[in-house]
Coordinates of C-alpha atoms in Angstrom, one line a residue:
Chain A
M1 CA 89.9 99.9 118.9
N2 CA 92.4 98.0 116.7
G3 CA 94.5 99.1 113.8
V4 CA 91.9 98.2 111.2
R5 CA 89.1 100.2 112.9
L6 CA 91.4 103.1 113.4
G7 CA 92.5 102.9 109.7
F8 CA 88.8 102.8 108.8
A9 CA 88.1 105.9 110.9
F10 CA 91.0 107.7 109.2
L11 CA 89.5 106.8 105.8
L12 CA 86.0 108.1 106.8
R13 CA 87.6 111.3 108.1
R14 CA 88.9 112.0 104.6
W15 CA 86.2 110.2 102.6
G16 CA 86.6 112.3 99.5
Q17 CA 90.2 111.5 99.1
A18 CA 89.5 107.8 99.9
L19 CA 86.7 107.7 97.3
L20 CA 88.9 109.3 94.6
C21 CA 91.6 106.7 95.4
V22 CA 89.1 103.9 95.2
L23 CA 87.7 105.1 91.8
I24 CA 91.1 105.5 90.2
G25 CA 92.1 102.0 91.5
A26 CA 88.8 100.6 90.2
L27 CA 89.5 101.9 86.8
G28 CA 92.9 100.3 86.8
V29 CA 91.5 97.0 88.0
A30 CA 88.7 97.1 85.3
A31 CA 91.3 97.9 82.6
V32 CA 93.6 95.1 83.6
L33 CA 90.7 92.6 83.7
M34 CA 89.4 93.8 80.4
V35 CA 92.8 93.3 78.7
T36 CA 93.2 89.9 80.3
V37 CA 89.7 88.7 79.3
A38 CA 89.8 90.1 75.8
E39 CA 93.2 88.6 75.1
R40 CA 92.1 85.2 76.3
E41 CA 88.5 85.1 75.0
L42 CA 88.5 86.9 71.6
P43 CA 90.6 84.5 69.5
P44 CA 88.6 81.4 70.4
A45 CA 85.4 83.4 70.0
A46 CA 86.4 84.2 66.5
Q47 CA 87.1 80.5 65.8
R48 CA 83.7 79.6 67.2
A49 CA 82.1 82.1 65.0
F50 CA 83.3 80.2 62.0
G51 CA 81.4 77.1 63.2
G52 CA 82.5 74.0 61.3
V53 CA 83.1 75.9 58.0
D54 CA 86.6 74.9 56.7
L55 CA 86.1 76.3 53.2
V56 CA 83.9 78.8 51.5
I57 CA 83.6 79.0 47.7
G58 CA 82.4 82.2 45.9
P59 CA 83.0 84.3 42.9
K60 CA 86.4 85.7 42.1
G61 CA 87.6 88.4 44.5
S62 CA 88.9 88.9 47.9
S63 CA 89.1 85.7 50.1
L64 CA 88.7 87.8 53.3
D65 CA 85.6 89.5 51.9
L66 CA 84.2 86.1 51.1
V67 CA 84.7 84.9 54.7
L68 CA 83.3 88.1 56.1
C69 CA 80.2 87.9 53.9
C70 CA 79.4 84.2 53.8
V71 CA 80.8 82.8 57.0
L72 CA 80.6 85.6 59.6
H73 CA 77.7 87.3 57.8
V74 CA 78.9 90.8 58.6
S75 CA 79.5 92.2 55.0
E76 CA 77.5 92.4 51.8
P77 CA 77.5 89.7 49.1
R78 CA 79.5 90.7 46.0
G79 CA 78.1 88.3 43.3
L80 CA 76.8 84.9 42.4
I81 CA 78.2 81.6 41.4
P82 CA 76.5 78.9 39.2
L83 CA 75.1 76.4 41.7
A84 CA 75.6 73.3 39.6
D85 CA 79.3 74.1 38.9
A86 CA 80.0 75.0 42.6
M87 CA 78.4 71.8 43.9
A88 CA 80.4 69.8 41.4
I89 CA 83.6 71.3 42.9
V90 CA 82.7 70.3 46.4
R91 CA 81.9 66.8 45.4
H92 CA 85.4 65.9 46.4
P93 CA 86.6 63.0 48.6
L94 CA 88.3 65.4 51.1
I95 CA 85.0 67.2 51.7
R96 CA 82.7 65.8 54.3
S97 CA 79.7 68.0 53.7
A98 CA 78.8 71.1 51.8
A99 CA 75.8 73.5 51.5
P100 CA 75.0 76.4 49.2
I101 CA 74.0 79.8 50.6
A102 CA 71.8 82.2 48.7
L103 CA 71.4 85.6 50.4
G104 CA 69.0 88.2 49.4
D105 CA 66.4 89.1 52.1
S106 CA 66.4 89.6 55.8
I107 CA 64.1 90.0 58.8
G108 CA 64.7 92.4 61.7
G109 CA 68.5 92.4 61.1
S110 CA 68.7 88.6 60.7
R111 CA 69.7 87.3 57.2
I112 CA 67.5 84.9 55.4
A113 CA 69.7 82.3 53.8
G114 CA 68.5 79.9 51.2
T115 CA 70.4 76.7 51.6
S116 CA 70.1 72.9 51.9
P117 CA 69.7 70.8 55.1
A118 CA 73.3 69.8 54.7
I119 CA 74.3 73.1 56.3
L120 CA 73.4 71.6 59.6
S121 CA 76.0 69.0 59.0
V122 CA 78.6 71.6 58.0
Y123 CA 78.1 73.6 61.2
K124 CA 77.4 70.4 63.3
A125 CA 74.2 72.1 64.3
E126 CA 71.2 70.4 65.9
L127 CA 67.6 71.2 66.2
A128 CA 66.4 72.3 69.6
A129 CA 62.8 72.0 68.5
G130 CA 60.7 71.3 65.4
A131 CA 61.9 70.0 62.1
V132 CA 64.0 71.1 59.0
W133 CA 62.0 72.7 56.2
A134 CA 60.3 70.3 53.8
A135 CA 58.8 72.8 51.4
P136 CA 59.4 76.4 50.2
F137 CA 58.7 79.2 52.7
Q138 CA 59.3 77.0 55.7
A139 CA 62.1 78.3 57.9
V140 CA 64.5 77.1 60.6
L141 CA 65.8 79.9 63.0
G142 CA 69.2 80.1 64.5
A143 CA 69.0 80.3 68.3
Q144 CA 69.9 84.0 68.5
A145 CA 67.6 84.9 65.6
A146 CA 64.7 83.1 67.3
R147 CA 65.4 85.0 70.6
T148 CA 65.8 88.4 68.9
L149 CA 62.8 88.0 66.6
K150 CA 60.7 86.5 69.4
L151 CA 59.4 83.8 67.0
K152 CA 58.4 80.2 67.9
I153 CA 57.4 77.2 65.9
G154 CA 54.3 77.7 63.8
D155 CA 54.7 81.5 63.8
K156 CA 54.6 83.3 60.4
F157 CA 56.8 86.2 59.3
A158 CA 57.6 88.0 56.1
G159 CA 61.1 88.9 54.9
S160 CA 62.1 92.4 53.7
H161 CA 64.0 92.9 50.5
G162 CA 67.8 93.1 50.8
L163 CA 70.0 92.9 53.9
A164 CA 69.3 96.3 55.3
A165 CA 66.4 97.0 57.7
G166 CA 63.5 99.1 56.5
S167 CA 63.3 97.8 52.9
E168 CA 60.2 96.6 51.0
I169 CA 58.4 93.7 52.8
H170 CA 57.5 90.6 50.8
A171 CA 54.1 90.3 52.5
E172 CA 52.8 88.0 49.7
F173 CA 55.5 85.4 50.6
P174 CA 55.0 84.6 54.3
Y175 CA 57.4 82.1 56.0
T176 CA 56.3 79.6 58.6
V177 CA 58.8 78.6 61.4
T178 CA 59.2 74.8 61.4
G179 CA 62.3 74.5 63.6
I180 CA 64.7 76.3 66.0
L181 CA 68.4 75.4 66.3
R182 CA 70.4 74.9 69.5
P183 CA 73.0 77.6 70.1
T184 CA 76.3 76.9 68.3
G185 CA 78.3 80.0 69.2
S186 CA 78.7 80.5 65.4
A187 CA 77.3 83.0 62.9
L188 CA 74.6 80.4 62.1
D189 CA 72.9 81.4 65.4
R190 CA 71.9 84.7 63.7
L191 CA 70.6 83.3 60.5
V192 CA 67.1 82.3 59.3
L193 CA 67.5 79.2 57.1
T194 CA 65.1 78.2 54.4
S195 CA 65.2 76.3 51.1
L196 CA 66.9 77.7 48.0
E197 CA 63.6 77.6 46.2
S198 CA 62.1 80.1 48.7
V199 CA 64.8 82.6 47.8
Y200 CA 64.6 81.9 44.1
Q201 CA 60.8 82.3 44.0
I202 CA 60.9 85.7 45.7
H203 CA 63.9 86.8 43.6
H204 CA 62.0 85.8 40.4
H205 CA 58.8 87.5 41.5
H206 CA 60.8 90.7 42.2
E207 CA 62.4 90.6 38.8
R208 CA 59.0 90.1 37.1
E209 CA 57.6 93.1 39.0
E210 CA 60.5 95.3 38.0
A211 CA 60.1 94.3 34.3
E212 CA 56.3 95.0 34.4
A213 CA 57.0 98.4 35.9
K214 CA 59.3 99.2 33.1
G215 CA 56.9 97.7 30.5
D216 CA 59.5 95.0 29.5
P217 CA 58.6 91.3 28.8
P218 CA 58.8 88.9 31.8
P219 CA 62.4 87.7 32.2
E220 CA 63.2 84.0 31.8
A221 CA 64.2 82.1 34.9
A222 CA 68.0 82.2 35.3
P223 CA 69.9 79.0 36.0
P224 CA 70.1 78.3 39.8
A225 CA 72.9 80.4 41.4
A226 CA 74.2 80.9 45.0
T227 CA 76.1 83.5 46.9
A228 CA 78.6 80.9 48.1
V229 CA 79.0 77.3 49.1
V230 CA 80.3 76.5 52.5
A231 CA 82.0 73.2 53.2
A232 CA 83.5 71.1 56.0
F233 CA 86.6 69.0 55.3
R234 CA 86.9 65.3 56.0
S235 CA 90.6 65.8 56.8
P236 CA 92.7 68.7 57.7
I237 CA 95.0 67.8 54.7
A238 CA 92.4 69.4 52.5
M239 CA 93.4 72.8 53.9
A240 CA 96.7 72.7 52.1
S241 CA 95.4 71.9 48.6
L242 CA 91.7 72.6 48.1
P243 CA 91.6 76.4 48.4
R244 CA 94.4 76.7 45.9
L245 CA 92.8 74.2 43.6
I246 CA 89.5 76.2 43.7
D247 CA 91.3 79.5 43.2
A248 CA 92.7 78.0 40.0
T249 CA 89.2 77.2 38.7
P250 CA 87.9 80.0 36.4
G251 CA 85.1 82.1 38.0
F252 CA 85.6 80.8 41.5
S253 CA 87.7 81.5 44.5
G254 CA 88.1 79.5 47.7
A255 CA 88.8 80.8 51.1
S256 CA 89.7 79.0 54.4
P257 CA 88.2 81.0 57.3
V258 CA 91.0 79.8 59.6
M259 CA 93.7 80.9 57.1
E260 CA 92.0 84.2 56.4
S261 CA 91.7 84.8 60.1
A262 CA 95.4 84.1 60.6
R263 CA 96.2 86.4 57.7
L264 CA 94.0 89.1 59.2
V265 CA 95.6 88.6 62.6
R266 CA 99.1 88.8 61.0
A267 CA 98.2 91.9 59.0
G268 CA 96.5 93.5 62.0
R269 CA 99.2 92.4 64.4
P270 CA 100.7 95.9 64.9
V271 CA 97.2 97.3 65.5
I272 CA 96.3 94.5 68.0
M273 CA 99.7 94.9 69.8
A274 CA 99.1 98.7 69.9
A275 CA 95.7 98.2 71.4
L276 CA 97.0 95.7 73.9
A277 CA 99.9 98.1 74.7
I278 CA 97.5 101.0 75.2
G279 CA 95.4 98.8 77.5
V280 CA 98.3 97.7 79.5
M281 CA 99.7 101.2 79.7
F282 CA 96.4 102.5 80.9
A283 CA 96.3 99.8 83.5
I284 CA 99.8 100.6 84.6
I285 CA 99.1 104.4 84.7
A286 CA 95.9 103.7 86.7
A287 CA 97.7 101.4 89.1
A288 CA 100.5 104.0 89.5
T289 CA 98.0 106.8 90.0
A290 CA 96.2 104.7 92.6
A291 CA 99.5 104.1 94.3
V292 CA 100.3 107.8 94.3
A293 CA 96.8 108.7 95.6
L294 CA 97.2 106.0 98.2
T295 CA 100.6 107.4 99.2
A296 CA 99.2 110.9 99.5
A297 CA 96.2 109.6 101.5
I298 CA 98.4 107.8 104.0
G299 CA 100.9 110.6 103.9
A300 CA 98.1 112.9 105.1
R301 CA 98.0 110.7 108.3
T302 CA 101.5 111.6 109.2
R303 CA 100.3 113.9 112.1
D304 CA 97.9 111.2 113.4
L305 CA 100.5 108.5 113.2
A306 CA 103.1 110.7 114.9
L307 CA 100.6 111.4 117.6
L308 CA 100.1 107.7 118.2
R309 CA 103.8 107.4 118.6
V310 CA 103.7 110.0 121.3
L311 CA 101.0 107.9 123.0
G312 CA 103.3 104.9 122.9
A313 CA 102.6 103.1 119.6
H314 CA 105.4 100.9 118.3
P315 CA 106.5 101.5 114.7
Y316 CA 105.1 98.2 113.6
E317 CA 101.7 99.2 115.0
L318 CA 101.9 102.4 113.0
A319 CA 102.9 100.4 109.9
W320 CA 99.9 98.1 110.5
I321 CA 97.5 101.0 110.6
A322 CA 98.9 102.4 107.3
V323 CA 98.9 99.0 105.6
A324 CA 95.4 98.2 106.9
E325 CA 94.2 101.5 105.5
A326 CA 95.9 100.8 102.1
W327 CA 94.5 97.3 102.0
M328 CA 90.9 98.5 102.7
L329 CA 91.3 101.0 99.8
S330 CA 92.7 98.4 97.4
L331 CA 90.0 95.9 98.5
A332 CA 87.3 98.4 97.7
A333 CA 89.0 99.4 94.5
T334 CA 89.1 95.7 93.4
L335 CA 85.5 95.2 94.3
F336 CA 84.3 98.2 92.3
G337 CA 86.7 97.4 89.5
V338 CA 85.3 93.9 89.2
L339 CA 81.8 95.2 89.3
L340 CA 82.7 97.7 86.6
M341 CA 84.3 95.0 84.5
I342 CA 81.2 92.7 84.9
V343 CA 78.9 95.4 83.7
A344 CA 81.2 96.4 80.9
G345 CA 82.0 92.8 79.9
A346 CA 78.3 91.8 79.8
Q347 CA 77.4 94.8 77.7
G348 CA 80.5 94.4 75.4
S349 CA 79.9 90.7 74.8
R350 CA 76.2 91.3 74.2
L351 CA 77.1 93.9 71.6
L352 CA 79.8 91.8 69.9
A353 CA 77.4 88.8 69.8
E354 CA 74.6 90.9 68.3
R355 CA 76.7 92.9 65.8
N356 CA 79.6 90.6 64.9
G357 CA 78.4 87.1 66.0
L358 CA 81.4 86.8 68.3
V359 CA 79.9 84.8 71.2
F360 CA 82.2 84.8 74.3
E361 CA 82.0 85.0 78.0
G362 CA 83.2 88.6 78.7
L363 CA 83.4 88.0 82.4
P364 CA 86.6 87.6 84.5
T365 CA 87.2 84.2 86.2
L366 CA 87.8 83.8 89.9
A367 CA 91.5 83.2 89.0
D368 CA 91.6 86.6 87.2
I369 CA 90.0 88.3 90.2
A370 CA 92.3 86.6 92.6
Q371 CA 95.4 87.6 90.6
V372 CA 94.3 91.2 90.3
L373 CA 93.4 91.3 94.0
A374 CA 96.8 89.9 94.9
A375 CA 98.5 92.5 92.7
A376 CA 96.3 95.3 94.2
L377 CA 97.3 94.2 97.8
V378 CA 101.0 94.2 96.9
I379 CA 100.8 97.6 95.3
A380 CA 98.9 98.9 98.3
L381 CA 101.5 97.4 100.6
L382 CA 104.3 99.1 98.7
A383 CA 102.4 102.3 98.6
A384 CA 101.8 102.1 102.4
L385 CA 105.3 101.2 103.4
G386 CA 106.8 104.6 102.5
P387 CA 104.4 106.7 104.6
A388 CA 104.6 104.1 107.4
I389 CA 108.4 104.3 107.5
R390 CA 108.3 108.1 107.3
A391 CA 105.8 108.2 110.2
A392 CA 107.9 105.9 112.3
R393 CA 111.0 108.1 111.7
A394 CA 109.3 111.4 111.6
P395 CA 110.6 114.1 114.0
V396 CA 107.5 114.1 116.3
E397 CA 108.4 117.5 117.8
E398 CA 108.3 119.1 114.3
I399 CA 105.0 117.5 113.3
L400 CA 103.3 118.4 116.6
K401 CA 104.5 122.0 116.9
P402 CA 101.9 124.3 118.4
Chain B
M1 CA 118.8 103.1 138.6
T2 CA 120.1 104.4 141.9
E3 CA 118.2 104.3 145.1
S4 CA 117.9 108.1 145.1
D5 CA 116.2 108.0 141.7
E6 CA 113.3 106.1 143.1
D7 CA 112.6 108.9 145.5
W8 CA 111.7 111.2 142.7
A9 CA 108.9 111.0 140.1
L10 CA 111.0 113.3 137.9
R11 CA 114.6 114.4 138.2
S12 CA 116.4 116.5 135.6
E13 CA 119.9 117.8 135.7
G14 CA 121.8 120.1 133.4
V15 CA 119.3 119.9 130.6
V16 CA 120.3 122.4 127.9
L17 CA 118.2 123.0 124.8
E18 CA 119.5 123.8 121.3
R19 CA 117.8 125.5 118.4
E20 CA 119.5 125.4 115.0
R21 CA 122.7 124.2 116.7
Q22 CA 122.7 127.1 119.1
R23 CA 122.1 126.7 122.8
F24 CA 119.1 128.8 123.7
A25 CA 117.7 127.7 127.0
R26 CA 118.5 125.8 130.2
V27 CA 115.9 123.9 132.1
P28 CA 116.0 124.5 135.8
D29 CA 117.2 121.3 137.6
L30 CA 114.1 119.5 138.9
R31 CA 113.7 117.1 141.7
L32 CA 110.0 116.4 142.0
E33 CA 108.6 114.0 144.5
R34 CA 105.3 112.4 143.8
G35 CA 102.4 114.7 144.7
R36 CA 104.4 117.9 143.9
A37 CA 103.6 120.5 141.3
V38 CA 105.8 123.0 139.6
A39 CA 105.3 125.7 137.1
L40 CA 107.9 126.8 134.5
T41 CA 107.6 130.4 133.5
G42 CA 109.4 132.6 131.1
V43 CA 108.8 135.1 128.3
S44 CA 107.6 133.9 124.9
G45 CA 110.5 132.1 123.1
S46 CA 112.3 131.3 126.4
G47 CA 112.0 127.5 125.6
K48 CA 109.2 126.5 128.0
T49 CA 107.4 124.2 125.4
T50 CA 110.8 122.8 124.2
A51 CA 111.7 122.1 127.8
L52 CA 108.4 120.0 128.3
L53 CA 109.2 118.1 125.0
A54 CA 112.7 117.3 126.4
L55 CA 111.2 116.1 129.7
A56 CA 108.6 114.1 127.8
A57 CA 111.3 112.2 125.8
I58 CA 110.1 113.8 122.5
R59 CA 113.0 116.2 121.8
R60 CA 116.5 115.2 122.7
P61 CA 118.3 117.9 124.8
S62 CA 121.9 118.7 123.8
E63 CA 123.1 118.1 127.3
G64 CA 121.8 116.7 130.6
T65 CA 119.7 113.8 132.0
V66 CA 116.0 113.3 132.6
I67 CA 115.0 110.5 134.9
V68 CA 111.3 109.6 135.1
H69 CA 110.0 107.0 137.5
G70 CA 113.6 105.9 138.0
C71 CA 114.4 105.5 134.3
D72 CA 116.9 107.6 132.3
I73 CA 114.5 108.2 129.5
W74 CA 117.0 109.4 126.9
S75 CA 119.1 106.2 127.3
L76 CA 116.2 104.1 126.0
P77 CA 116.0 103.0 122.4
S78 CA 113.4 105.0 120.3
S79 CA 110.5 102.5 120.4
E80 CA 111.0 101.7 124.1
R81 CA 111.1 105.4 124.8
D82 CA 107.7 105.8 123.0
R83 CA 106.2 103.0 125.0
F84 CA 107.7 104.3 128.3
R85 CA 106.2 107.7 127.6
G86 CA 102.8 106.2 126.9
Q87 CA 102.9 104.3 130.3
H88 CA 104.5 106.9 132.6
I89 CA 104.1 110.4 131.2
G90 CA 100.9 112.2 130.6
L91 CA 101.1 115.0 128.1
V92 CA 98.8 118.0 127.5
F93 CA 99.9 119.8 124.3
Q94 CA 99.2 123.5 123.8
S95 CA 97.4 122.6 120.6
F96 CA 95.8 119.5 122.2
H97 CA 96.6 117.2 119.3
L98 CA 93.7 114.8 119.6
V99 CA 93.1 112.1 117.1
D100 CA 90.5 114.0 115.1
A101 CA 89.0 110.9 113.3
V102 CA 87.7 109.2 116.4
S103 CA 85.4 110.1 119.3
V104 CA 86.4 111.5 122.7
L105 CA 86.1 108.1 124.4
E106 CA 88.1 106.4 121.7
N107 CA 90.9 109.1 122.1
L108 CA 91.1 108.0 125.7
K109 CA 91.0 104.3 124.8
L110 CA 93.8 104.8 122.2
A111 CA 96.0 106.3 124.9
S112 CA 95.5 103.2 127.1
L113 CA 95.9 100.8 124.2
Y114 CA 99.2 102.1 122.9
A115 CA 100.6 102.4 126.4
G116 CA 100.0 98.6 126.6
H117 CA 97.1 98.8 129.0
R118 CA 93.7 97.4 128.7
P119 CA 91.3 100.4 128.2
D120 CA 89.5 101.2 131.5
R121 CA 86.0 102.4 130.6
E122 CA 85.1 103.3 134.1
R123 CA 88.2 105.4 134.7
A124 CA 87.6 107.1 131.3
R125 CA 84.0 107.9 132.4
M126 CA 85.1 109.2 135.8
L127 CA 87.7 111.5 134.2
M128 CA 85.3 112.8 131.6
D129 CA 82.7 113.3 134.3
R130 CA 85.1 115.3 136.5
L131 CA 86.0 117.5 133.5
G132 CA 82.4 118.0 132.4
I133 CA 82.7 116.2 129.1
L134 CA 80.9 113.0 129.8
D135 CA 78.1 114.0 127.4
L136 CA 80.7 114.4 124.7
A137 CA 82.0 110.9 125.0
N138 CA 80.8 109.8 121.5
R139 CA 81.4 113.1 119.7
R140 CA 84.2 113.1 117.1
A141 CA 87.2 115.0 118.3
D142 CA 87.2 117.4 115.4
R143 CA 83.7 118.6 116.4
L144 CA 84.8 119.9 119.8
S145 CA 85.2 123.5 120.8
Q146 CA 88.7 124.7 121.9
G147 CA 87.8 124.4 125.6
Q148 CA 86.2 121.0 125.2
A149 CA 89.2 119.7 123.3
Q150 CA 91.6 121.0 126.0
R151 CA 89.6 119.1 128.6
V152 CA 89.8 115.9 126.5
A153 CA 93.5 116.4 126.2
V154 CA 93.8 116.6 130.0
A155 CA 91.6 113.5 130.4
R156 CA 93.8 111.6 128.0
A157 CA 97.0 112.7 129.8
L158 CA 95.6 111.2 133.1
I159 CA 94.0 108.1 131.7
N160 CA 97.0 105.8 132.4
G161 CA 97.7 107.1 135.9
P162 CA 101.1 108.5 134.9
A163 CA 104.0 109.2 137.2
V164 CA 104.5 112.6 135.6
V165 CA 102.0 115.0 134.0
L166 CA 103.4 117.6 131.7
A167 CA 101.0 120.3 130.6
D168 CA 101.7 123.1 128.2
E169 CA 99.5 126.1 129.0
P170 CA 96.6 123.8 130.1
T171 CA 94.1 126.6 130.8
S172 CA 94.8 128.9 127.9
A173 CA 91.4 128.2 126.2
L174 CA 89.3 128.0 129.3
D175 CA 87.0 130.4 131.1
D176 CA 87.3 130.8 134.9
A177 CA 84.9 128.0 135.9
N178 CA 86.5 125.4 133.6
A179 CA 90.0 126.6 134.4
A180 CA 89.2 126.0 138.1
A181 CA 87.9 122.5 137.3
M182 CA 91.0 121.8 135.2
I183 CA 93.3 123.0 138.0
G184 CA 91.3 120.9 140.5
L185 CA 91.7 117.9 138.3
L186 CA 95.4 118.4 137.8
R187 CA 96.0 118.9 141.5
D188 CA 93.9 115.9 142.2
A189 CA 96.0 113.8 139.9
V190 CA 99.1 115.0 141.7
E191 CA 97.7 114.4 145.2
R192 CA 95.6 111.2 144.8
Q193 CA 97.7 109.4 142.2
G194 CA 101.0 110.4 143.5
A195 CA 102.0 112.0 140.2
A196 CA 104.4 114.9 139.7
L197 CA 103.1 117.8 137.7
V198 CA 105.0 120.3 135.5
V199 CA 103.1 123.0 133.8
T200 CA 104.2 125.9 131.6
T201 CA 101.9 128.8 132.1
H202 CA 101.5 132.6 132.5
D203 CA 98.0 132.1 134.0
R204 CA 97.9 133.4 137.6
R205 CA 95.1 131.0 138.4
V206 CA 97.5 128.1 137.7
L207 CA 100.5 129.6 139.2
D208 CA 98.7 130.1 142.5
A209 CA 97.9 126.3 142.7
M210 CA 101.5 125.2 142.2
D211 CA 104.0 124.2 144.9
F212 CA 106.9 125.9 143.1
V213 CA 107.4 128.4 140.3
L214 CA 110.7 128.2 138.4
P215 CA 111.8 130.6 135.7
M216 CA 113.5 129.2 132.5
G217 CA 117.2 129.8 132.6
L218 CA 119.7 131.1 130.0
P219 CA 122.3 128.6 128.8

């Protein structure tokens, strides 16, 4: 029977205390990994969500709102811009490609965006299968939308009015899926793309129905409009001039997703830092609690360790038993902590991808795990040293009193 | 070590015990040859248990020398003293003090291991058999009755063939039959292995089996 087996036997003898120690340690490990992964993965995930969009042009208003609505597709549209004027603005030598976006309907939580095939160039997206729409009411699905809606090429579906689920369904205007995009990691993955004409026809039909219901004459077709125009720059130099130039144009505002994101990060810096500090503090408290529990667990072995001294054990043999016991606890805590983090990370990244379009790998790397394990072993060693030294120096006759 | 030291398994001279910096007991001077057994007697609080701890190199006496197997045990550094105790002194505590987390057999193995010996499974089985605890070999120590634990404590004390066996009230938890087996085993250890035996007891069954009975002295 060596020190490791004896340490294991001691742990089994007080399994409740050992289990508590492992659970506290596991929470600490999971918290540290979560902070590490979130700090590393979230900023690039936000960048990826923008896709290749360098500029978004919309009606006058908040630039951030424009980015949230027409690039990340997480907020409601706030107005329309005249299509011809907007497309004239983006016919600029510093703009590589541009595409209008007309929002209005949705299907199963995915937005249906009327646009032009140039949007694939803006996002640098490619078709995984099928072809781009060639006529109204043909649709190309983003990768996540296809997966969520369980649609394949040739399938038909009808959109529902507005962007909220459960609205009136336009059954008289069925779409046919003609293509599915490869995943891009951007908000495009959650969209259903179709021609502008599809959106206009449904919109006009809806207006006519409303007028008929009120007994009004049928409305005239309005000039083509869009919710926004998204564009990709030919050169980064455009970043400095174009948004300001567009802002100066009456009726339009231009927003750079990267700049808005930086502005958002700057504005939210105290909140982000507070969240990070809370995460780190939680990790430190969990690690300290685990260390205290570990110290208590090994401290409870004082009698056993003193007894082994009576039997002839050398102080370093006692220290090894205490350290082996502490390392077994920290190893188990790290294992459970990593498992906890993998489950939480997978769920968290799935929810973020579904709700906010932030696609990222929420799992710790082997290097993350190795660092946390090394830290856990060092903490365990420090926690074990005190009781081990106390056991080696303990007055045996006091501990073993009848 | 002097030549005369080798003649004795245990020799103690002028051992005085202190409690809270006050002298409270004197251990009778002992010169025990191998194969001899002595009982220390005295009223409760007379220092019998403390005397055994001093003879076992666990509690330092305020005065006097203790020589076991030719070695002045209190002149050894702490860790060497622990190892020497493991190798040459067998101890039976009044409260047994087994390692609760492991089995009976593993308790015996630990005593060999930490004394620096290779665990001798056959010797362990023989001792357990003689003490009637062979069927308990794999039972965890914290699941033993008082009497069973006491017999395991005796087996552990004898596992390394010590020069001196020190037993504190070794029959206090035993019925007559088991007490007789215990006494037989302790006498056997004394006679066959050439060990010296020191017991503290009030038990007439034990006193009758000893070569000498010495009362604890006042300082």
